[in-house]
Amino acid sequence: MKKLFLLTFTVLGLLTVSCNSNQQDNDPMAETGRTQRTENLLASLKELSAQDKFMFGHQDDVVYGIGWVGDSARSDVKSVCGDYPALLGFDLGRLETGSSKNLDGVDFDRIRQEIINQYERGGVTSLSWHCYNPLSDRQSWVEDSLLDVESTTVASILGEGETHDKFISWLDLVAQFLNSLETADGVKVPVIFRPWHEHTGSWFWWGQNNCTTDDYKALWRLTVDRLREQGVVNALYAYSTGTESGGDPDKFMERYPGDDYIDLIGLDFYCASPNSEEEACAQYLEKAEKHVSMVCQLAKEHGKAAAVTETGYEGIKTSDWWTKTLLPAVAQYPISYLLVWRNAHDKEGHFYAPYPGHSSASDFVNFYKDEHTLFAGDMNGLYEAK
Ligand code: BMA
């Protein structure tokens, strides 16, 4: 009995010590208001940015793919090359409306679990947010018939605007979700949060023609300040534009909310042409030269990590796209990661990663084996102090 008690006592003691130490690790650091692990991740991303290796990422990789949805431990990328992506992307759109599923039908509880799984395999998660329009109560994409509403939405959020309180309650739901990202051992899982993306275009209500520069910056600051106030200690923030700057750094940074608000500078750009595959690939290489080099330069100047926050070739129509277009386009630039978009199970032809039997699958295996690319199995110590 005594022995059993001692054993129980010891186990309880060990558990308490380990919980306490995780608890302490979850405490925000005085200088940055974030956990040590989150700062370590940022340092690792910057270190990766300075090397000639990058993490491969895929949106919604583990929750559905071509011909399947909702399976456990499945991934089109893993089925093709044997490993998970080093980075996963998920979207928080519809969290703000209180829905249990996001805009693409993925359960938020599942997303939470997959973020934790990804952390436990040593990888990273990036979260985008196709946020509803709080003024129209409709999607984030601008609707032509509602242009007056779309172009006054950001202003309606700011100051004492009519949607301010509602929007703050939406941010609080995001904060709640980020705060809930905890492993069974009580470790707060760091993530990259990438709201208000592609703002240099005008297809979202927060886009270029729909708000002023000052209002866009104010939206960012309101977002980050509120999340911090709500106790979010595990988020890095990514600024990610489209290609509308044309490679002009001043234009690219026009709506940058400031170094205190941003950790990672990135770009969304795709391989596409209405004319031909050759043209799509040639233009992709040109775009990379113009934009990715600029992103890396700006990230360096501002002391931030650099990334290609979204990219890909819808339907991957060229079978050697991975090694003959993507790699030559980006491998020479010091990015920390690139993320290809989702393999939709419900939208014919809307996929950006290969799946077994796809014509680019064997080329993807070469891409996987290439010295520049990192997958989950290559991840080691991203969250440890350098
Ligand atoms: C777009 C498309 C949509 C999707 C949205 C948010 O690029 O993939 O089908 O709903 O992203 O994930």
PDB file of C-alpha atoms and ligand atoms in Angstrom, residues 59-60 64 91 102-104 128 130 141 270 310 341-342 344 346-347 350 352, ligand 1:
ATOM      1  CA  GLN A  59      -3.511  23.718 -47.713  1.00  0.00           C
ATOM      2  CA  ASP A  60      -5.973  21.288 -46.046  1.00  0.00           C
ATOM      3  CA  TYR A  64      -9.365  15.774 -47.673  1.00  0.00           C
ATOM      4  CA  ASP A  91      -8.614  28.463 -43.174  1.00  0.00           C
ATOM      5  CA  ASN A 102     -15.145  26.353 -42.080  1.00  0.00           C
ATOM      6  CA  LEU A 103     -16.108  27.698 -45.493  1.00  0.00           C
ATOM      7  CA  ASP A 104     -14.857  24.519 -47.181  1.00  0.00           C
ATOM      8  CA  SER A 128      -5.602  32.111 -43.412  1.00  0.00           C
ATOM      9  CA  HIS A 130     -11.567  34.230 -45.452  1.00  0.00           C
ATOM     10  CA  TRP A 141     -15.275  38.012 -51.959  1.00  0.00           C
ATOM     11  CA  TYR A 270       0.093  31.366 -59.083  1.00  0.00           C
ATOM     12  CA  GLU A 310       0.316  30.713 -51.477  1.00  0.00           C
ATOM     13  CA  TRP A 341      -3.317  25.486 -52.406  1.00  0.00           C
ATOM     14  CA  ARG A 342      -5.866  22.774 -51.671  1.00  0.00           C
ATOM     15  CA  ALA A 344     -10.542  20.085 -53.454  1.00  0.00           C
ATOM     16  CA  ASP A 346     -15.749  18.818 -54.291  1.00  0.00           C
ATOM     17  CA  LYS A 347     -14.551  20.982 -57.182  1.00  0.00           C
ATOM     18  CA  HIS A 350      -9.246  22.322 -58.419  1.00  0.00           C
ATOM     19  CA  TYR A 352      -2.478  21.921 -56.527  1.00  0.00           C
TER      20      TYR A 352
HETATM   21  C1  BMA B   1     -10.253  29.524 -52.979  1.00  0.00           C
HETATM   22  C2  BMA B   1     -10.896  28.286 -53.561  1.00  0.00           C
HETATM   23  C3  BMA B   1     -12.260  28.172 -52.935  1.00  0.00           C
HETATM   24  C4  BMA B   1     -12.137  28.105 -51.407  1.00  0.00           C
HETATM   25  C5  BMA B   1     -11.324  29.269 -50.893  1.00  0.00           C
HETATM   26  C6  BMA B   1     -11.037  29.197 -49.410  1.00  0.00           C
HETATM   27  O1  BMA B   1      -9.022  29.770 -53.551  1.00  0.00           O
HETATM   28  O2  BMA B   1     -10.136  27.152 -53.265  1.00  0.00           O
HETATM   29  O3  BMA B   1     -12.894  27.007 -53.419  1.00  0.00           O
HETATM   30  O4  BMA B   1     -13.404  28.124 -50.806  1.00  0.00           O
HETATM   31  O5  BMA B   1     -10.099  29.348 -51.583  1.00  0.00           O
HETATM   32  O6  BMA B   1     -10.345  28.037 -49.061  1.00  0.00           O
END
